[in-house]
PDB file of C-alpha atoms in Angstrom:
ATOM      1  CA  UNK A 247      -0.826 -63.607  19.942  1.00  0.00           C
ATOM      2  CA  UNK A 248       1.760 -60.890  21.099  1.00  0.00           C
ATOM      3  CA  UNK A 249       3.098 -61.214  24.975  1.00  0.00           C
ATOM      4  CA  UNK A 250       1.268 -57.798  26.067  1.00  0.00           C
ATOM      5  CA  UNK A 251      -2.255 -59.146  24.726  1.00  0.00           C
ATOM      6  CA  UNK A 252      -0.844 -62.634  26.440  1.00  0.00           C
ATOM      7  CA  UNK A 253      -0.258 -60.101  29.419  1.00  0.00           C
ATOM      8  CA  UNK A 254      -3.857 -58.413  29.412  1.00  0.00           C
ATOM      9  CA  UNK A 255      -5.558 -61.167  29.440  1.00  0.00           C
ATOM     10  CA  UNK A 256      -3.774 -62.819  32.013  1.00  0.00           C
ATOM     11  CA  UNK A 257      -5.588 -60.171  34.199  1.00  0.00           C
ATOM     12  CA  UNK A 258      -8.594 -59.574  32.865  1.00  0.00           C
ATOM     13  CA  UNK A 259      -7.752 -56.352  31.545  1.00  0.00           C
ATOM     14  CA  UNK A 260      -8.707 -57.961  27.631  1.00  0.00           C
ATOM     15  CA  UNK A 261     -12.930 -58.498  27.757  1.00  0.00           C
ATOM     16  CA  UNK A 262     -15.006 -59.821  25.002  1.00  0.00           C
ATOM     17  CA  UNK A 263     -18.994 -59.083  24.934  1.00  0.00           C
ATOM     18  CA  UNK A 264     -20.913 -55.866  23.698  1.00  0.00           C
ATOM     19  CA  UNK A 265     -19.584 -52.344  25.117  1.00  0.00           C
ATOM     20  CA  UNK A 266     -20.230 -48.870  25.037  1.00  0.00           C
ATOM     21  CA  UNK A 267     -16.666 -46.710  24.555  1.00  0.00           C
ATOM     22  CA  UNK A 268     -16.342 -43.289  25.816  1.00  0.00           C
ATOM     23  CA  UNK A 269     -16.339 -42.510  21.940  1.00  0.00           C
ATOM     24  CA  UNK A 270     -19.878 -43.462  22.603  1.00  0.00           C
ATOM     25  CA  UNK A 271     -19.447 -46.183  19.703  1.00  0.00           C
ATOM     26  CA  UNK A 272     -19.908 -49.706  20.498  1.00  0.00           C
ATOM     27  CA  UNK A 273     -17.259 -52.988  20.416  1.00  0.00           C
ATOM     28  CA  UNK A 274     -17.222 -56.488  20.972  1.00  0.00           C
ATOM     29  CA  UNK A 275     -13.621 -55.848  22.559  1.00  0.00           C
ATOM     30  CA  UNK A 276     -12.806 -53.988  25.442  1.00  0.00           C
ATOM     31  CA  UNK A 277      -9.914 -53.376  27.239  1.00  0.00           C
ATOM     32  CA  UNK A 278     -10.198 -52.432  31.215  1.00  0.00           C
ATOM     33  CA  UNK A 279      -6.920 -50.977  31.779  1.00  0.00           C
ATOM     34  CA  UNK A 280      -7.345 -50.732  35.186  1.00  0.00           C
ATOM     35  CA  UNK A 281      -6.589 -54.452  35.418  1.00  0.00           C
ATOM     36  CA  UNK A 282      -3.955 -54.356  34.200  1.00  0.00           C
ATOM     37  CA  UNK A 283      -2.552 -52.121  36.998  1.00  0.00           C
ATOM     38  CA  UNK A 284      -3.767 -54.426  39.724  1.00  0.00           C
ATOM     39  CA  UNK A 285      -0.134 -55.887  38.515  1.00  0.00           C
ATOM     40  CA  UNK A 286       2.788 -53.324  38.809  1.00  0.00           C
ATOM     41  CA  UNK A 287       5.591 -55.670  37.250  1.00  0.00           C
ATOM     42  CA  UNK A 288       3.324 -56.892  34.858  1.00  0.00           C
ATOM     43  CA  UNK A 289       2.324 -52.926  33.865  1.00  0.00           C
ATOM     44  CA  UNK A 290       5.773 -52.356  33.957  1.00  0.00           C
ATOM     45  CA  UNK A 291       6.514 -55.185  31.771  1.00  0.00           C
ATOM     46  CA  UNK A 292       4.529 -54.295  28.998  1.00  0.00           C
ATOM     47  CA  UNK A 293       4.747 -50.349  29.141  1.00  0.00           C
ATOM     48  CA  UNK A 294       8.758 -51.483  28.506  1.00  0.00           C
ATOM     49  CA  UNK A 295       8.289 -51.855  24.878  1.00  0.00           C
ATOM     50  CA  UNK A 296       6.809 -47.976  24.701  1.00  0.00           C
ATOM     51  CA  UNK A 297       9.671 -46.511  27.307  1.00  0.00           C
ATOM     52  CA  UNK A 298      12.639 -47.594  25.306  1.00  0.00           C
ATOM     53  CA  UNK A 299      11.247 -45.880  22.339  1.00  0.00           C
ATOM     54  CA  UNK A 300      10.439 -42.960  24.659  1.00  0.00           C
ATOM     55  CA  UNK A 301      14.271 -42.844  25.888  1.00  0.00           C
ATOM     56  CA  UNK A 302      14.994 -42.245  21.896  1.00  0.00           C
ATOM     57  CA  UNK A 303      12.745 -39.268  21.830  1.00  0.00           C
ATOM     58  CA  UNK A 304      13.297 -35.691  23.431  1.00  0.00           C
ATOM     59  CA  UNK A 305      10.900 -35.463  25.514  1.00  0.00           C
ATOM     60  CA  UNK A 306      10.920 -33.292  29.228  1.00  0.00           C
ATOM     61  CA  UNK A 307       7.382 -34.423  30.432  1.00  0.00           C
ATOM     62  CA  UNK A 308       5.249 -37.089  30.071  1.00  0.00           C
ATOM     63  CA  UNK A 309       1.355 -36.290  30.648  1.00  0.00           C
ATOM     64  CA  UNK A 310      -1.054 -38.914  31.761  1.00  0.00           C
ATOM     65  CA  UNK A 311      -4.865 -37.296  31.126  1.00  0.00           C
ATOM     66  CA  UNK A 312      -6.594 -38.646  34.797  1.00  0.00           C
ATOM     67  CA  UNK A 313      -8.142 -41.242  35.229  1.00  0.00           C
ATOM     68  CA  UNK A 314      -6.860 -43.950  33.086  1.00  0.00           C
ATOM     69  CA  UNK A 315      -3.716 -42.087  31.676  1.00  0.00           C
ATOM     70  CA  UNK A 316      -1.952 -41.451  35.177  1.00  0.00           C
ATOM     71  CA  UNK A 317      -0.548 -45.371  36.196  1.00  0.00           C
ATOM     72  CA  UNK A 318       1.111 -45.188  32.506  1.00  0.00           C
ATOM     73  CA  UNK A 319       2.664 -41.858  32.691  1.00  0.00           C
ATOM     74  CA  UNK A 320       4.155 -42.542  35.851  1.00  0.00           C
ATOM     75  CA  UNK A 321       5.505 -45.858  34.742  1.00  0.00           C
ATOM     76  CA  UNK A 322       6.778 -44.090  31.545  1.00  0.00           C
ATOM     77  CA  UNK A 323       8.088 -41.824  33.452  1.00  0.00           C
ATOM     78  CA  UNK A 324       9.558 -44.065  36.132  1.00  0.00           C
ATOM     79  CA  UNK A 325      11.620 -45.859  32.723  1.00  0.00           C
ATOM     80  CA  UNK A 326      12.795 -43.557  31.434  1.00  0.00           C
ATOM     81  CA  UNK A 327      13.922 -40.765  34.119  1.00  0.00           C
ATOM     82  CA  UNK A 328      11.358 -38.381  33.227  1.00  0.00           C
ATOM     83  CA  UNK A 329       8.890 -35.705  34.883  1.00  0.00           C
ATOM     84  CA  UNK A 330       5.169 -37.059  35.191  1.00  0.00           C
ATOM     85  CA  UNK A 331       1.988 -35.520  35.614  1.00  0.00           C
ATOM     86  CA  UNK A 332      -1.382 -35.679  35.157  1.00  0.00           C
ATOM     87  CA  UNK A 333      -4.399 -33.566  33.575  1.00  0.00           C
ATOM     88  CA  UNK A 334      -7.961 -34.036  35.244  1.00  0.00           C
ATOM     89  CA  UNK A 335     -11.705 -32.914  34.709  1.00  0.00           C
ATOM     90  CA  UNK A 336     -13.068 -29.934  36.811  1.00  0.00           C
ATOM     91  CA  UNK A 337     -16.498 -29.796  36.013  1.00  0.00           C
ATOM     92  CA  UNK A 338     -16.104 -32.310  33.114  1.00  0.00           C
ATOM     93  CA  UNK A 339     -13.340 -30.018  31.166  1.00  0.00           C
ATOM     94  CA  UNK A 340      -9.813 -31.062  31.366  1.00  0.00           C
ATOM     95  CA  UNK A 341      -7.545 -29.176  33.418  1.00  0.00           C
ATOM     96  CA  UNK A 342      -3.689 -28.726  34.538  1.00  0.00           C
ATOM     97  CA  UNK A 343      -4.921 -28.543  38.349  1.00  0.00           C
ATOM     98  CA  UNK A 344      -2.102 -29.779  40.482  1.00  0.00           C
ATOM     99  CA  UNK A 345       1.245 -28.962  38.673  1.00  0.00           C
ATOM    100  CA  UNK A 346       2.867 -26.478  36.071  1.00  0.00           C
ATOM    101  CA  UNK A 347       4.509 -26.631  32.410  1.00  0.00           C
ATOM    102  CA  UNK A 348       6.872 -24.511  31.807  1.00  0.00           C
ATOM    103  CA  UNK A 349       6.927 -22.701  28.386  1.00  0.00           C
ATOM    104  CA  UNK A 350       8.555 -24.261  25.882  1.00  0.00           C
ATOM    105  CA  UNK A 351       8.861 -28.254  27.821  1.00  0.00           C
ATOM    106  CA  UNK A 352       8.192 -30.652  24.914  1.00  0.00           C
ATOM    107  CA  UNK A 353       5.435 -32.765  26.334  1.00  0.00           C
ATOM    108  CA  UNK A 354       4.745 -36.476  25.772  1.00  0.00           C
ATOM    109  CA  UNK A 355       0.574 -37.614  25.922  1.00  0.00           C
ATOM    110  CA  UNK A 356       0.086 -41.281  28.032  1.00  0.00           C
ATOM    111  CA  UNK A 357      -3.061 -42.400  27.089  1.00  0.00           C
ATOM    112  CA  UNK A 358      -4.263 -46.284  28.317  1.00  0.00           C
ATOM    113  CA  UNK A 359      -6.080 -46.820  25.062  1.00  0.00           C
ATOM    114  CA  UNK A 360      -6.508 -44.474  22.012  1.00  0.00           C
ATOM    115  CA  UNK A 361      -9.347 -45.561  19.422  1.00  0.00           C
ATOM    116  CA  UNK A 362     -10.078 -42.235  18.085  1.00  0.00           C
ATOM    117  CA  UNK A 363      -7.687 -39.586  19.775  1.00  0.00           C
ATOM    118  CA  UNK A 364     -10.269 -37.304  20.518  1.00  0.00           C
ATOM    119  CA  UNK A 365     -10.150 -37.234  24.285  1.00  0.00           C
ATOM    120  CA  UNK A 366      -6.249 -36.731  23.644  1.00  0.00           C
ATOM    121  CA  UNK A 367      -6.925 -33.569  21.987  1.00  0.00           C
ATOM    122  CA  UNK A 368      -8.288 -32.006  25.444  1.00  0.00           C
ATOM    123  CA  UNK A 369      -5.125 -32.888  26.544  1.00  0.00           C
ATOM    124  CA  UNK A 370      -3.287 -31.113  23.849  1.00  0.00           C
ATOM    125  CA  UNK A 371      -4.972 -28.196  24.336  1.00  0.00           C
ATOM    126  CA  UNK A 372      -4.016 -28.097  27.950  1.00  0.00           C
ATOM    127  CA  UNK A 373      -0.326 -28.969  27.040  1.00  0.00           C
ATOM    128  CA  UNK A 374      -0.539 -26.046  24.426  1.00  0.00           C
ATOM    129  CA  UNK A 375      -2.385 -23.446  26.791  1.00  0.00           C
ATOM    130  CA  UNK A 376       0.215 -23.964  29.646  1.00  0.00           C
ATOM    131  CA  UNK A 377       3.486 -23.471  27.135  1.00  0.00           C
ATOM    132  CA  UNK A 378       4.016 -26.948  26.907  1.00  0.00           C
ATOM    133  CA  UNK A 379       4.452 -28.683  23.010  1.00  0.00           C
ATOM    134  CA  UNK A 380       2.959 -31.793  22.577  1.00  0.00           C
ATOM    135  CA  UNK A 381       4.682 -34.124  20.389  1.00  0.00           C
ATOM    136  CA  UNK A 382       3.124 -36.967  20.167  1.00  0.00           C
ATOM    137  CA  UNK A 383       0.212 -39.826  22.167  1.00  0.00           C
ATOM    138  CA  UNK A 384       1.762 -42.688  23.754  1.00  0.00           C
ATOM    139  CA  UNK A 385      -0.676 -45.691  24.633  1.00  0.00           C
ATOM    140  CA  UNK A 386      -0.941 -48.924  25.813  1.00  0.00           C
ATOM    141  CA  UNK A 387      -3.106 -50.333  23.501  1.00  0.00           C
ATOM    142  CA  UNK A 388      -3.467 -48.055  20.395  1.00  0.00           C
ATOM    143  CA  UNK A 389      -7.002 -48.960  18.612  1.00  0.00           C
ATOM    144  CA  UNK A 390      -7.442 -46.353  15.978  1.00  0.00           C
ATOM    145  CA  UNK A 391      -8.187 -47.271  12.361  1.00  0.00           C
ATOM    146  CA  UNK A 392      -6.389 -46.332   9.209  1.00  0.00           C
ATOM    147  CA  UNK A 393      -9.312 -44.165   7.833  1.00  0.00           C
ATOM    148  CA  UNK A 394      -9.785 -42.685  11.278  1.00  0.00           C
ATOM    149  CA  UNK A 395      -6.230 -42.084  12.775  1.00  0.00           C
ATOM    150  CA  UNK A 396      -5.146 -40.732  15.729  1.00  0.00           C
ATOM    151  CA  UNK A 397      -5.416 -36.416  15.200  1.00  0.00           C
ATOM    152  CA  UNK A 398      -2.343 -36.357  17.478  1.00  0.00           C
ATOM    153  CA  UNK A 399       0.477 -38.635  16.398  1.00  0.00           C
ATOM    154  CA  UNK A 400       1.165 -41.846  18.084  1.00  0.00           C
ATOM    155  CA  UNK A 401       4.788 -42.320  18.488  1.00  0.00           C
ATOM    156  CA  UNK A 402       4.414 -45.200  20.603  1.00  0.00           C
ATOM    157  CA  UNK A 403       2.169 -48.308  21.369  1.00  0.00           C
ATOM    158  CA  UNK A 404       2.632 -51.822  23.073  1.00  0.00           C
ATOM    159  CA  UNK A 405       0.039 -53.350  21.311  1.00  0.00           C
ATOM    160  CA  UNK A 406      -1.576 -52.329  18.087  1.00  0.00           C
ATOM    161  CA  UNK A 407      -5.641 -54.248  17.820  1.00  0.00           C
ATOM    162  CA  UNK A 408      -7.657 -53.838  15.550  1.00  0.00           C
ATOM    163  CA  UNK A 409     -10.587 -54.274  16.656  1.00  0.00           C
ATOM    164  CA  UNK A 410     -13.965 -53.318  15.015  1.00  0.00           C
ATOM    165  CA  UNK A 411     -16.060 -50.596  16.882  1.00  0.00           C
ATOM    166  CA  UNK A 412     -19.493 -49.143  15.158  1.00  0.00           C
ATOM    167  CA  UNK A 413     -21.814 -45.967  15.215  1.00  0.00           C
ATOM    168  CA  UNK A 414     -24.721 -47.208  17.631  1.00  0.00           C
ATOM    169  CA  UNK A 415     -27.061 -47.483  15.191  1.00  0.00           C
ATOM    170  CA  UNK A 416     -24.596 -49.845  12.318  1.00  0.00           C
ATOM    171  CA  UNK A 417     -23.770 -52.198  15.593  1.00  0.00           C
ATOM    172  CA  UNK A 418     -24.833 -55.849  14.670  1.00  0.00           C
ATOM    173  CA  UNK A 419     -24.118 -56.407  18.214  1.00  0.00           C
ATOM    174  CA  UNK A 420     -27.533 -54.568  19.082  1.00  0.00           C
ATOM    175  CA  UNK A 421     -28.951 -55.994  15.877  1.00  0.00           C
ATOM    176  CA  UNK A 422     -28.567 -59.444  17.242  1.00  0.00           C
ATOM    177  CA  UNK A 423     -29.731 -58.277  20.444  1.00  0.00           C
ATOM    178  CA  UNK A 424     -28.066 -61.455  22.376  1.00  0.00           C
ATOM    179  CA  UNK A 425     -26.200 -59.783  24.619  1.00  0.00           C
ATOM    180  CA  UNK A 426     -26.710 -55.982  27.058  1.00  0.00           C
ATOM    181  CA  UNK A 427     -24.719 -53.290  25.980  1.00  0.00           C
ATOM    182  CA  UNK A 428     -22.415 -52.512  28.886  1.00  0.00           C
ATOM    183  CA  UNK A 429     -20.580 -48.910  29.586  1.00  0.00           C
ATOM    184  CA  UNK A 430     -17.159 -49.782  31.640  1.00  0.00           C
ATOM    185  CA  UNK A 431     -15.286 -46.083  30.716  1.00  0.00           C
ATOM    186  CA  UNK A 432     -15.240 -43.752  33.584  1.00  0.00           C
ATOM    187  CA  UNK A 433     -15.387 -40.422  31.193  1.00  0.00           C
ATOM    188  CA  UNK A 434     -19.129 -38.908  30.837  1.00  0.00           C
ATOM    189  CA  UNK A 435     -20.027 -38.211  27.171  1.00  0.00           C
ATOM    190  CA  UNK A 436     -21.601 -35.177  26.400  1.00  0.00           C
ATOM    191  CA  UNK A 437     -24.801 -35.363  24.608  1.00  0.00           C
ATOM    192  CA  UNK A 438     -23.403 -32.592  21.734  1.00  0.00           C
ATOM    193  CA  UNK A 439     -20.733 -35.403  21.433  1.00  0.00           C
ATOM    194  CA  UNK A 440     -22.710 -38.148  21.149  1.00  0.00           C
ATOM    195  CA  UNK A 441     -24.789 -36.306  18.092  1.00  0.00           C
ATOM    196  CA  UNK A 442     -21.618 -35.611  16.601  1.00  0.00           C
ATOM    197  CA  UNK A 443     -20.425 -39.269  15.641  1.00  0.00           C
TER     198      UNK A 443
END
């Protein structure tokens, strides 16, 4: 077992049972990143890995989409000397409320856990409408799939899992029908999105 899964566990940030992701495809994994966060110098322990290869890169900003995104950029940030800000939902689409991107700034995506890189896209597009070039996703736990990567690279990850997830009605989770299917993510899924996977 790797020292940051060693880490999330150690605060309960690593849960095993039957979930609902904001992908609205279920796991038996989840991670609650927010736990992880409860600890500063164990969040800044295992975001260390993903800042050194950030100091490599050029990169002017670092871009955490709110909620679960913002802890991590400012850590990365906090690393590695950068700018950090944060991207937010008004009226559930993802905005550049609170601070500016100049044209041009090459901007890095901090992400808590990516499994299929669509809400980083939103993000993206935000980057892109403000000026800003996105070069890459950064995460904390990076969960995408070979035949389903990331549409955004990921230049950077502290811990790779791979960790099966399934279209609701393919789950042998619910097939068993042992144990409740639980929703932990804070973002609200559209129903157009939900019909789409």
């Amino acid at each position: 077992m790797s020292e940051a899964l060693e880490i999330l566990k150690s605060c309960d940030a690593f849960l095993e049972g039957h979930f609902l992701l904001s992908s609205g495809r279920h796991s038996s994994a989840y991670c609650q990143m927010a736990y992880l966060q409860q600890y500063p110098d164990r969040c800044a322990e295992v975001m260390k890995t993903v800042a050194d290869k950030v100091k490599e890169m050029d990169v002017d900003v670092i871009v955490g989409p709110a909620m679960g995104g913002i802890v991590y950029a400012y850590e990365l940030a906090r690393q590695t000397g950068k700018r950090a800000i944060f991207t937010e939902r008004v009226d559930n689409v993802m905005t550049l409320k609170r601070f500016a991107i100049h044209p041009g700034e090459k901007c890095l995506i901090a992400e808590d856990v990516v499994t299929t890189g669509i809400s980083s896209l939103e993000t993206k597009r935000v980057i892109e409408e403000n000026g800003g070039i996105c070069v890459g996703i950064t995460c904390v736990v990076d969960r995408t799939k070979p035949e389903a990567p990331s549409p955004i690279p990921i230049v950077a990850s502290a811990l790779k899992l791979d960790l099966p997830n399934y279209a609701p009605e393919e789950c042998p989770i619910c097939n068993e029908g042992k144990l409740p299917l639980v929703h932990l993510g804070s973002r609200k899924m559209k129903q157009e999105a939900k019909q789409t996977l």
